[in-house]
Amino acid sequence: MAVKKTSKRDSRAGGPTIATSVYDQLRDDIIKGAIEPGHRLGTDQLRGRYDVGISPVREALNRLLAEKLVCFEDQKGFHVAGIGEEDLYDLIRMRCWAEETALRESMANATPEWEESIVLAYHRLSRTPRSAQSEKFEFNPEWEVLHLVFHTAFLANCGSPRLLAHCELLADQSKRYRQLAASISFPARSEGDEHKTLMDKALSGDVEAAVEAHHAHLRKTMEIIIHSGLSLPAGKIAV
Amino acid sequence: MAVKKTSKRDSRAGGPTIATSVYDQLRDDIIKGAIEPGHRLGTDQLRGRYDVGISPVREALNRLLAEKLVCFEDQKGFHVAGIGEEDLYDLIRMRCWAEETALRESMANATPEWEESIVLAYHRLSRTPRSAQSEKFEFNPEWEVLHLVFHTAFLANCGSPRLLAHCELLADQSKRYRQLAASISFPARSEGDEHKTLMDKALSGDVEAAVEAHHAHLRKTMEIIIHSGLSLPAGKIAV
DNA sequence: CACTGAAATATTTTCGAATATAGGGTCTAC
DNA sequence: GTAGACCCTATATTCGAAAATATTTCAGTG
């Protein structure tokens, strides 16, 4: 029943329209840094890159506007949102606020199922290598997914769809900075210990300690990005 | 230098493109309740309503998707976002969190200019009638603007562009509920006293008292909406 | 030589037609 | 009488060309 008689074009699951497909790809390309911050997103250029017409491209761009991944000016077109130290600082600060709230609520509503979901997410993450290669750093998509799941697990019990959605949006924005930094300076910190600390504090029920560990983790992320040699600022910031 | 030689079509200031114009109008119509929650936003219907082509309509709809004012499903088109008691509760809770943070930061960074902006905003608001008519309630756009300015004044000093933008987004979403409720039950509470309290507490420097007054104000807004007789829920909620 | 103004070019934005899909109704087969 | 498949219509989506706008180039003037 879930799978209908899909026809010709539908090679993707979930988003049959071209606009949605372009949206997903473009979003990925921006977050991964495949298209540089501040880069002009001309219609013809994108039309060629994804081999589609103008309409779906425009549709995708307008959706990304919402997420602050692209910026726009009437009659002048779209750009990839710029990056900057100021913006990164603001972003991390916002994450601290939002995730602190979500974490406190989640812990207040703690249930065995919630705790188990964290343990499970940690276990899976810890068994997956940070880098696809053992000698030098290489992007490992599997780890990236598990990492996101792990962090979301803490917040997922907060009971507020809006707050959770907002946290995820901010996490995506951070991801862009992180990917950009990683593409420059390889040796990522070993985050294993930090993640274990986060889990232990959250499961211990000590709210203040858990919040403090969370803040420290976020701040460290910011510092690593800033010290990665990533050239900042570049282009207009969207907000 | 700021004002260029604008040409023919530019009767509006700020947003010369048709898409932006439609975006503004449609946004207004949804917030005012001129188009009901859950209502189908068919392409032809909108094309006729605003007397434009398909492209600008679609562009506007995709932008509104970001603000959760419309919802969308692939191949099934757009709807005005639904409303519901659950969603209203979540919305107000989120506003409490976000505005509490912004208020605390604003007060921590307090300056004479900031305090003066609040006094000024209060004065202007207090001199403007809530209703356009003195006998029965009628929407007064002037008051609405001043009301928004007043509430924003408290938060504007928080120093975080993201947080401020987020608070404004939530305020817009609340406004839709408030307008819908107002269109049913006329006699709005006299908010004057509450606003004075908010101002006094904020200017006194007593952070905890100011936060408490703020929360109370938001909660009261929610209760009034719920008891207005507004039929809930209706249509799918966007989040 | 700098500066104004206007043609030329590149790009964005918009339109209307063409295509693909969803939802409903009907007709047959069992 | 009901279930299933098929067609038909209404609608969403997409395309490529046309119109509007920004940007660059270049000639002419003070």
Coordinates of C-alpha atoms (C1' of nucleotides) in Angstrom, one line a residue:
Chain A
M1 CA 0.0 0.0 0.0
A2 CA 2.9 2.3 0.7
V3 CA 4.4 1.6 -2.7
K4 CA 2.1 2.7 -5.4
K5 CA 2.4 1.8 -9.0
T6 CA 5.1 4.3 -9.7
S7 CA 5.8 5.2 -13.2
K8 CA 8.7 6.0 -15.5
R9 CA 10.5 8.9 -13.9
D10 CA 10.4 7.7 -10.3
S11 CA 13.8 6.3 -9.7
R12 CA 14.1 8.0 -6.4
A13 CA 12.1 6.9 -3.3
G14 CA 10.2 9.6 -1.3
G15 CA 10.5 12.6 -3.6
P16 CA 9.1 12.0 -7.0
T17 CA 9.3 15.6 -8.2
I18 CA 12.3 17.0 -9.9
A19 CA 12.2 20.1 -7.8
T20 CA 12.5 18.0 -4.6
S21 CA 15.3 16.0 -6.2
V22 CA 17.2 19.1 -7.1
Y23 CA 16.6 20.5 -3.6
D24 CA 18.2 17.5 -2.0
Q25 CA 21.2 17.5 -4.3
L26 CA 21.8 21.2 -4.0
R27 CA 21.4 21.1 -0.3
D28 CA 24.0 18.3 -0.1
D29 CA 26.4 20.1 -2.4
I30 CA 26.2 23.3 -0.3
I31 CA 26.6 21.5 3.0
K32 CA 29.5 19.4 1.7
G33 CA 31.1 22.5 0.4
A34 CA 31.1 21.2 -3.2
I35 CA 29.9 24.7 -4.0
E36 CA 31.8 27.4 -2.3
P37 CA 30.3 29.9 0.1
G38 CA 29.4 33.1 -1.7
H39 CA 29.4 31.4 -5.1
R40 CA 26.9 32.7 -7.5
L41 CA 24.1 30.3 -8.2
G42 CA 23.2 31.3 -11.8
T43 CA 20.2 29.7 -13.4
D44 CA 22.0 28.4 -16.5
Q45 CA 24.8 27.0 -14.4
L46 CA 22.5 25.0 -12.2
R47 CA 20.3 24.0 -15.1
G48 CA 23.4 22.4 -16.6
R49 CA 24.8 20.9 -13.4
Y50 CA 21.6 18.9 -12.6
D51 CA 20.4 18.6 -16.1
V52 CA 16.9 20.0 -15.5
G53 CA 14.8 23.0 -16.5
I54 CA 14.7 26.3 -14.9
S55 CA 11.5 25.9 -12.8
P56 CA 12.7 23.1 -10.5
V57 CA 16.0 24.9 -9.9
R58 CA 14.2 28.0 -8.9
E59 CA 11.9 26.0 -6.7
A60 CA 14.8 24.4 -4.9
L61 CA 16.5 27.7 -4.4
N62 CA 13.5 29.3 -2.8
R63 CA 13.2 26.4 -0.4
L64 CA 16.8 26.7 0.6
L65 CA 16.3 30.4 1.3
A66 CA 14.3 29.3 4.4
E67 CA 17.2 27.4 5.8
K68 CA 19.6 30.2 5.3
L69 CA 21.9 28.1 3.1
V70 CA 21.4 30.5 0.2
C71 CA 20.8 34.2 0.1
F72 CA 19.0 36.2 -2.4
E73 CA 18.3 39.7 -3.7
D74 CA 15.5 40.7 -6.0
Q75 CA 16.7 40.9 -9.6
K76 CA 20.2 39.9 -8.7
G77 CA 19.7 36.2 -8.2
F78 CA 21.0 33.7 -5.6
H79 CA 24.3 33.1 -3.9
V80 CA 25.5 30.4 -1.6
A81 CA 25.3 31.9 1.9
G82 CA 28.6 33.2 3.1
I83 CA 30.5 32.2 6.1
G84 CA 32.2 34.2 8.8
E85 CA 33.6 34.0 12.3
E86 CA 30.8 36.3 13.6
D87 CA 28.2 34.0 12.1
L88 CA 29.8 30.9 13.4
Y89 CA 29.9 32.4 16.9
D90 CA 26.3 33.3 16.7
L91 CA 25.4 29.9 15.4
I92 CA 27.1 28.0 18.2
R93 CA 25.7 30.3 20.8
M94 CA 22.2 29.7 19.4
R95 CA 22.8 25.9 19.4
C96 CA 23.9 26.2 23.1
W97 CA 20.6 27.8 24.0
A98 CA 18.4 25.6 22.0
E99 CA 20.1 22.3 22.8
E100 CA 20.3 23.2 26.5
T101 CA 16.6 23.7 26.6
A102 CA 15.9 20.5 24.6
L103 CA 18.3 18.5 26.8
R104 CA 16.8 19.7 30.0
E105 CA 13.3 18.9 28.8
S106 CA 14.4 15.5 27.5
M107 CA 16.0 14.7 30.9
A108 CA 12.9 15.8 32.7
N109 CA 10.9 13.4 30.7
A110 CA 13.4 10.7 30.9
T111 CA 12.2 7.1 30.2
P112 CA 14.0 3.8 30.0
E113 CA 13.3 3.8 26.2
W114 CA 15.0 7.2 25.8
E115 CA 18.0 6.1 27.8
E116 CA 18.3 2.9 25.8
S117 CA 18.1 4.8 22.5
I118 CA 21.1 6.9 23.6
V119 CA 23.1 3.8 24.6
L120 CA 22.3 2.2 21.3
A121 CA 23.3 5.2 19.3
Y122 CA 26.5 5.5 21.2
H123 CA 27.4 1.9 20.7
R124 CA 26.8 2.1 17.0
L125 CA 28.8 5.3 16.7
S126 CA 31.7 4.0 18.6
R127 CA 32.0 1.0 16.4
T128 CA 32.3 3.1 13.2
P129 CA 35.5 4.7 12.2
R130 CA 35.6 8.5 12.0
S131 CA 37.6 8.3 8.8
A132 CA 37.0 6.0 5.9
Q133 CA 40.7 5.4 5.7
S134 CA 42.8 4.5 8.7
E135 CA 45.9 6.4 7.7
K136 CA 44.6 9.8 6.7
F137 CA 41.3 11.4 7.0
E138 CA 38.6 10.7 4.5
F139 CA 34.9 11.6 4.7
N140 CA 32.9 8.7 6.0
P141 CA 29.2 9.1 5.3
E142 CA 28.2 6.3 7.6
W143 CA 29.9 7.9 10.6
E144 CA 28.3 11.2 9.7
V145 CA 24.8 9.7 9.8
L146 CA 25.4 7.9 13.1
H147 CA 26.9 11.0 14.6
L148 CA 23.8 13.0 13.8
V149 CA 21.6 10.2 15.2
F150 CA 23.6 10.2 18.4
H151 CA 23.3 13.9 19.0
T152 CA 19.6 13.9 18.1
A153 CA 18.9 11.1 20.5
F154 CA 19.6 13.3 23.5
L155 CA 17.2 16.0 22.3
A156 CA 14.5 13.8 20.8
N157 CA 12.6 13.3 24.1
C158 CA 12.0 17.0 24.6
G159 CA 8.4 16.7 23.5
S160 CA 8.4 19.8 21.3
P161 CA 8.3 19.2 17.6
R162 CA 9.3 22.8 17.0
L163 CA 12.2 22.8 19.2
L164 CA 13.5 19.6 17.8
A165 CA 13.1 20.8 14.2
H166 CA 15.0 24.0 15.1
C167 CA 17.8 22.1 16.7
E168 CA 18.1 20.0 13.5
L169 CA 18.2 23.1 11.4
L170 CA 21.0 24.5 13.4
A171 CA 22.9 21.2 13.3
D172 CA 22.7 21.3 9.5
Q173 CA 24.1 24.8 9.4
S174 CA 27.0 23.7 11.7
K175 CA 27.6 20.7 9.6
R176 CA 28.5 23.0 6.7
Y177 CA 31.1 24.7 8.7
R178 CA 32.5 21.4 9.9
Q179 CA 32.7 19.9 6.5
L180 CA 34.5 23.0 5.2
A181 CA 37.0 22.9 8.0
A182 CA 37.5 19.1 7.6
S183 CA 38.3 19.6 3.9
I184 CA 41.3 21.7 4.9
S185 CA 42.8 20.3 8.1
F186 CA 42.6 16.5 8.3
P187 CA 43.2 15.2 11.7
A188 CA 39.9 15.5 13.4
R189 CA 40.0 15.3 17.2
S190 CA 39.1 11.9 18.6
E191 CA 35.6 12.7 19.7
G192 CA 35.0 9.3 21.3
D193 CA 35.8 10.4 24.8
E194 CA 33.7 13.5 24.6
H195 CA 30.7 11.5 23.4
K196 CA 31.1 9.0 26.2
T197 CA 31.1 11.9 28.7
L198 CA 28.0 13.3 27.1
M199 CA 26.2 10.0 27.4
D200 CA 27.4 9.3 31.0
K201 CA 26.3 12.7 32.3
A202 CA 22.9 12.5 30.6
L203 CA 22.2 9.0 31.9
S204 CA 23.4 10.0 35.4
G205 CA 20.5 12.3 35.8
D206 CA 22.8 15.2 36.8
V207 CA 21.2 17.9 34.6
E208 CA 23.7 20.7 35.3
A209 CA 26.7 18.4 34.5
A210 CA 25.1 17.2 31.3
V211 CA 24.4 20.7 30.2
E212 CA 27.9 21.8 30.9
A213 CA 29.4 18.8 29.0
H214 CA 27.1 19.7 26.1
H215 CA 28.2 23.3 26.0
A216 CA 31.8 22.3 26.2
H217 CA 31.4 19.9 23.2
L218 CA 29.8 22.6 21.1
R219 CA 32.4 25.2 22.0
K220 CA 35.2 22.8 21.2
T221 CA 33.6 22.2 17.8
M222 CA 33.6 25.9 17.2
E223 CA 37.3 26.4 18.2
I224 CA 38.4 23.6 16.0
I225 CA 36.7 25.1 13.0
I226 CA 38.1 28.5 13.7
H227 CA 41.7 27.1 14.1
S228 CA 41.4 24.9 11.0
G229 CA 42.7 27.5 8.7
L230 CA 39.4 27.9 7.0
S231 CA 39.5 31.4 5.4
L232 CA 36.8 33.6 6.9
P233 CA 34.8 35.6 6.1
A234 CA 33.6 34.9 2.6
G235 CA 30.5 36.3 1.0
K236 CA 27.3 37.7 2.4
I237 CA 25.8 36.0 5.5
A238 CA 22.2 35.1 5.2
V239 CA 20.0 36.1 8.2
Chain B
M1 CA 23.2 56.2 -4.1
A2 CA 20.8 53.9 -2.2
V3 CA 18.0 54.9 -4.5
K4 CA 18.6 53.9 -8.1
K5 CA 16.8 55.0 -11.1
T6 CA 13.9 52.6 -10.7
S7 CA 11.8 52.0 -13.8
K8 CA 8.3 51.3 -14.9
R9 CA 6.9 48.5 -12.9
D10 CA 8.4 49.5 -9.6
S11 CA 5.4 50.9 -7.8
R12 CA 6.3 49.1 -4.7
A13 CA 9.4 50.0 -2.6
G14 CA 11.8 47.3 -1.7
G15 CA 10.6 44.3 -3.7
P16 CA 10.3 45.0 -7.4
T17 CA 9.7 41.4 -8.5
I18 CA 6.2 40.0 -8.8
A19 CA 7.2 36.9 -6.8
T20 CA 8.1 39.0 -3.8
S21 CA 4.9 41.0 -4.1
V22 CA 2.8 37.9 -4.2
Y23 CA 4.8 36.5 -1.3
D24 CA 4.0 39.6 0.8
Q25 CA 0.3 39.5 -0.1
L26 CA -0.1 35.8 0.4
R27 CA 1.7 36.0 3.7
D28 CA -0.6 38.8 4.9
D29 CA -3.7 36.9 3.7
I30 CA -2.7 33.8 5.6
I31 CA -1.8 35.6 8.8
K32 CA -4.9 37.7 8.7
G33 CA -7.0 34.6 8.2
A34 CA -8.3 35.8 4.9
I35 CA -7.5 32.3 3.6
E36 CA -8.6 29.6 6.1
P37 CA -6.3 27.1 7.7
G38 CA -6.2 23.9 5.7
H39 CA -7.5 25.6 2.6
R40 CA -6.1 24.2 -0.6
L41 CA -3.8 26.6 -2.4
G42 CA -4.4 25.6 -6.0
T43 CA -2.3 27.2 -8.7
D44 CA -5.1 28.4 -10.9
Q45 CA -7.0 29.9 -7.9
L46 CA -4.0 31.9 -6.7
R47 CA -3.2 32.9 -10.3
G48 CA -6.6 34.5 -10.5
R49 CA -6.6 36.0 -7.0
Y50 CA -3.4 38.0 -7.5
D51 CA -3.6 38.3 -11.3
V52 CA -0.2 36.9 -12.1
G53 CA 1.3 33.9 -13.8
I54 CA 2.1 30.5 -12.3
S55 CA 5.8 31.0 -11.7
P56 CA 5.6 33.9 -9.1
V57 CA 2.9 32.1 -7.3
R58 CA 4.9 28.9 -7.0
E59 CA 8.0 30.9 -5.9
A60 CA 6.0 32.6 -3.1
L61 CA 4.6 29.3 -1.9
N62 CA 8.0 27.8 -1.7
R63 CA 9.3 30.7 0.4
L64 CA 6.3 30.4 2.8
L65 CA 7.1 26.7 3.2
A66 CA 10.1 27.9 5.3
E67 CA 8.0 29.8 7.7
K68 CA 5.6 26.9 8.3
L69 CA 2.7 29.0 7.1
V70 CA 1.9 26.6 4.3
C71 CA 2.5 22.9 4.0
F72 CA 3.2 20.8 1.0
E73 CA 3.2 17.3 -0.4
D74 CA 4.9 16.2 -3.6
Q75 CA 2.5 16.0 -6.5
K76 CA -0.4 17.1 -4.2
G77 CA 0.2 20.8 -4.0
F78 CA 0.1 23.3 -1.2
H79 CA -2.3 24.0 1.7
V80 CA -2.5 26.7 4.3
A81 CA -1.0 25.2 7.4
G82 CA -3.5 23.9 9.8
I83 CA -4.1 25.0 13.3
G84 CA -4.6 23.0 16.5
E85 CA -4.5 23.3 20.3
E86 CA -1.4 21.0 20.4
D87 CA 0.4 23.2 17.9
L88 CA -0.6 26.4 19.7
Y89 CA 0.7 25.0 23.0
D90 CA 4.0 24.0 21.4
L91 CA 4.3 27.4 19.7
I92 CA 3.8 29.4 23.0
R93 CA 6.1 27.1 24.8
M94 CA 8.8 27.7 22.2
R95 CA 8.2 31.5 22.4
C96 CA 8.6 31.3 26.2
W97 CA 12.0 29.6 25.8
A98 CA 13.3 31.8 22.9
E99 CA 12.0 35.1 24.3
E100 CA 13.3 34.3 27.8
T101 CA 16.7 33.8 26.4
A102 CA 16.6 37.0 24.3
L103 CA 15.2 39.0 27.2
R104 CA 17.9 37.8 29.6
E105 CA 20.6 38.7 27.1
S106 CA 19.0 42.0 26.3
M107 CA 18.9 43.0 29.9
A108 CA 22.5 41.8 30.5
N109 CA 23.6 44.2 27.7
A110 CA 21.3 47.0 28.8
T111 CA 22.2 50.5 27.7
P112 CA 20.3 53.8 28.1
E113 CA 19.5 53.7 24.4
W114 CA 17.8 50.4 24.7
E115 CA 15.8 51.4 27.7
E116 CA 14.7 54.6 25.9
S117 CA 13.6 52.6 22.9
I118 CA 11.3 50.6 25.1
V119 CA 9.8 53.7 26.8
L120 CA 9.2 55.2 23.4
A121 CA 7.6 52.1 22.0
Y122 CA 5.4 51.9 25.0
H123 CA 4.3 55.5 24.8
R124 CA 3.4 55.2 21.1
L125 CA 1.5 52.0 21.7
S126 CA -0.4 53.4 24.7
R127 CA -1.6 56.3 22.6
T128 CA -3.0 54.2 19.9
P129 CA -6.5 52.6 20.2
R130 CA -6.6 48.8 20.2
S131 CA -9.7 48.9 18.0
A132 CA -10.3 51.1 15.0
Q133 CA -13.8 51.7 16.3
S134 CA -14.6 52.8 19.9
E135 CA -17.8 50.8 20.3
K136 CA -17.0 47.4 18.8
F137 CA -13.7 45.8 17.9
E138 CA -12.3 46.4 14.5
F139 CA -8.8 45.5 13.3
N140 CA -6.5 48.4 13.6
P141 CA -3.3 48.0 11.5
E142 CA -1.6 50.9 13.2
W143 CA -1.9 49.3 16.6
E144 CA -0.7 46.0 15.3
V145 CA 2.5 47.5 14.0
L146 CA 3.2 49.3 17.2
H147 CA 2.5 46.3 19.2
L148 CA 5.0 44.3 17.3
V149 CA 7.6 47.1 17.6
F150 CA 7.0 47.2 21.3
H151 CA 7.5 43.5 21.9
T152 CA 10.6 43.4 19.6
A153 CA 12.1 46.3 21.5
F154 CA 12.7 44.1 24.6
L155 CA 14.5 41.5 22.6
A156 CA 16.4 43.6 20.1
N157 CA 19.3 44.1 22.4
C158 CA 20.1 40.4 22.7
G159 CA 23.0 40.7 20.3
S160 CA 22.2 37.6 18.3
P161 CA 20.8 38.0 14.8
R162 CA 19.7 34.4 14.7
L163 CA 17.8 34.5 18.0
L164 CA 16.1 37.7 17.1
A165 CA 15.0 36.4 13.7
H166 CA 13.7 33.3 15.3
C167 CA 11.7 35.2 17.8
E168 CA 10.1 37.3 15.0
L169 CA 9.2 34.2 13.1
L170 CA 7.5 32.7 16.1
A171 CA 5.7 36.0 16.7
D172 CA 4.3 35.9 13.2
Q173 CA 3.0 32.4 13.7
S174 CA 1.3 33.5 16.9
K175 CA -0.2 36.5 15.2
R176 CA -2.1 34.2 12.9
Y177 CA -3.7 32.5 15.8
R178 CA -4.4 35.8 17.4
Q179 CA -6.0 37.2 14.3
L180 CA -8.2 34.1 13.9
A181 CA -9.4 34.3 17.4
A182 CA -10.0 38.1 17.2
S183 CA -12.2 37.5 14.1
I184 CA -14.5 35.4 16.3
S185 CA -14.7 37.0 19.7
F186 CA -14.4 40.7 19.7
P187 CA -13.7 42.1 23.1
A188 CA -9.9 41.8 23.4
R189 CA -8.6 42.1 26.8
S190 CA -7.2 45.5 27.7
E191 CA -3.5 44.8 27.3
G192 CA -2.4 48.2 28.5
D193 CA -1.7 47.2 32.1
E194 CA 0.2 44.1 31.1
H195 CA 2.4 46.0 28.8
K196 CA 3.1 48.6 31.5
T197 CA 4.1 45.7 33.8
L198 CA 6.4 44.2 31.2
M199 CA 8.1 47.6 30.7
D200 CA 8.5 48.3 34.4
K201 CA 9.9 45.0 35.3
A202 CA 12.4 45.1 32.4
L203 CA 13.6 48.6 33.3
S204 CA 13.8 47.8 36.9
G205 CA 16.7 45.4 36.2
D206 CA 15.0 42.5 38.1
V207 CA 15.6 39.8 35.5
E208 CA 13.6 37.1 37.2
A209 CA 10.6 39.3 37.6
A210 CA 10.8 40.5 34.0
V211 CA 11.0 36.9 32.7
E212 CA 8.0 35.9 34.9
A213 CA 5.9 38.8 33.6
H214 CA 6.9 37.9 30.0
H215 CA 5.9 34.3 30.5
A216 CA 2.6 35.3 32.0
H217 CA 1.8 37.6 29.1
L218 CA 2.4 34.8 26.6
R219 CA 0.4 32.3 28.5
K220 CA -2.5 34.6 28.8
T221 CA -2.4 35.2 25.1
M222 CA -2.7 31.4 24.6
E223 CA -5.6 31.1 27.0
I224 CA -7.5 33.8 25.4
I225 CA -7.1 32.2 22.0
I226 CA -8.1 28.8 23.2
H227 CA -11.2 30.2 25.0
S228 CA -12.2 32.4 22.0
G229 CA -14.3 29.7 20.5
L230 CA -11.9 29.2 17.6
S231 CA -12.6 25.8 16.2
L232 CA -9.5 23.6 16.6
P233 CA -8.0 21.6 15.1
A234 CA -8.2 22.1 11.4
G235 CA -6.0 20.7 8.7
K236 CA -2.5 19.4 8.8
I237 CA 0.0 21.1 11.0
A238 CA 3.3 22.1 9.3
V239 CA 6.4 21.3 11.2
Chain C
dC1 C1' 42.0 62.6 -18.8
dA2 C1' 37.9 61.8 -16.2
dC3 C1' 33.0 61.6 -16.6
dT4 C1' 28.4 61.2 -18.5
dG5 C1' 25.2 58.8 -21.2
dA6 C1' 23.6 55.3 -24.1
dA7 C1' 23.8 51.0 -26.8
dA8 C1' 25.0 46.0 -26.3
dT9 C1' 25.2 42.0 -23.6
dA10 C1' 24.3 38.8 -19.9
dT11 C1' 21.0 37.4 -16.5
dT12 C1' 17.0 37.1 -14.0
dT13 C1' 12.1 36.8 -14.1
dT14 C1' 7.7 35.7 -16.1
dC15 C1' 4.5 33.6 -19.1
dG16 C1' 1.6 30.1 -21.6
dA17 C1' 1.7 25.7 -23.5
dA18 C1' 3.0 20.8 -22.9
dT19 C1' 3.6 16.9 -19.9
dA20 C1' 3.0 13.9 -15.9
dT21 C1' 0.4 12.7 -12.0
dA22 C1' -3.6 12.0 -8.7
dG23 C1' -8.3 11.1 -7.7
dG24 C1' -12.7 9.8 -9.1
dG25 C1' -16.0 7.4 -11.8
dT26 C1' -17.4 3.6 -14.7
dC27 C1' -17.6 -0.6 -16.6
dT28 C1' -16.6 -5.4 -16.6
dA29 C1' -15.6 -10.0 -14.5
dC30 C1' -16.4 -13.0 -11.0
Chain D
dG1 C1' -23.0 -7.3 -5.1
dT2 C1' -18.4 -6.5 -4.8
dA3 C1' -13.5 -6.1 -6.3
dG4 C1' -10.5 -4.8 -9.6
dA5 C1' -8.8 -2.6 -13.6
dC6 C1' -9.2 1.0 -16.8
dC7 C1' -10.2 5.6 -18.6
dC8 C1' -11.2 10.5 -17.9
dT9 C1' -10.8 14.8 -15.9
dA10 C1' -8.8 18.1 -12.9
dT11 C1' -4.5 19.5 -11.1
dA12 C1' 0.4 19.9 -10.3
dT13 C1' 4.7 20.2 -12.5
dT14 C1' 8.0 21.2 -16.0
dC15 C1' 9.8 23.2 -20.1
dG16 C1' 11.6 26.7 -23.5
dA17 C1' 10.7 31.1 -25.3
dA18 C1' 9.7 36.0 -24.4
dA19 C1' 10.0 40.1 -21.5
dA20 C1' 12.1 42.8 -18.0
dT21 C1' 16.1 44.1 -15.6
dA22 C1' 21.0 44.6 -14.3
dT23 C1' 25.8 45.0 -15.9
dT24 C1' 29.3 46.0 -19.0
dT25 C1' 31.3 48.4 -22.9
dC26 C1' 32.2 52.1 -25.5
dA27 C1' 31.8 56.4 -27.7
dG28 C1' 31.4 61.4 -27.0
dT29 C1' 32.1 65.6 -24.2
dG30 C1' 33.7 69.0 -20.7

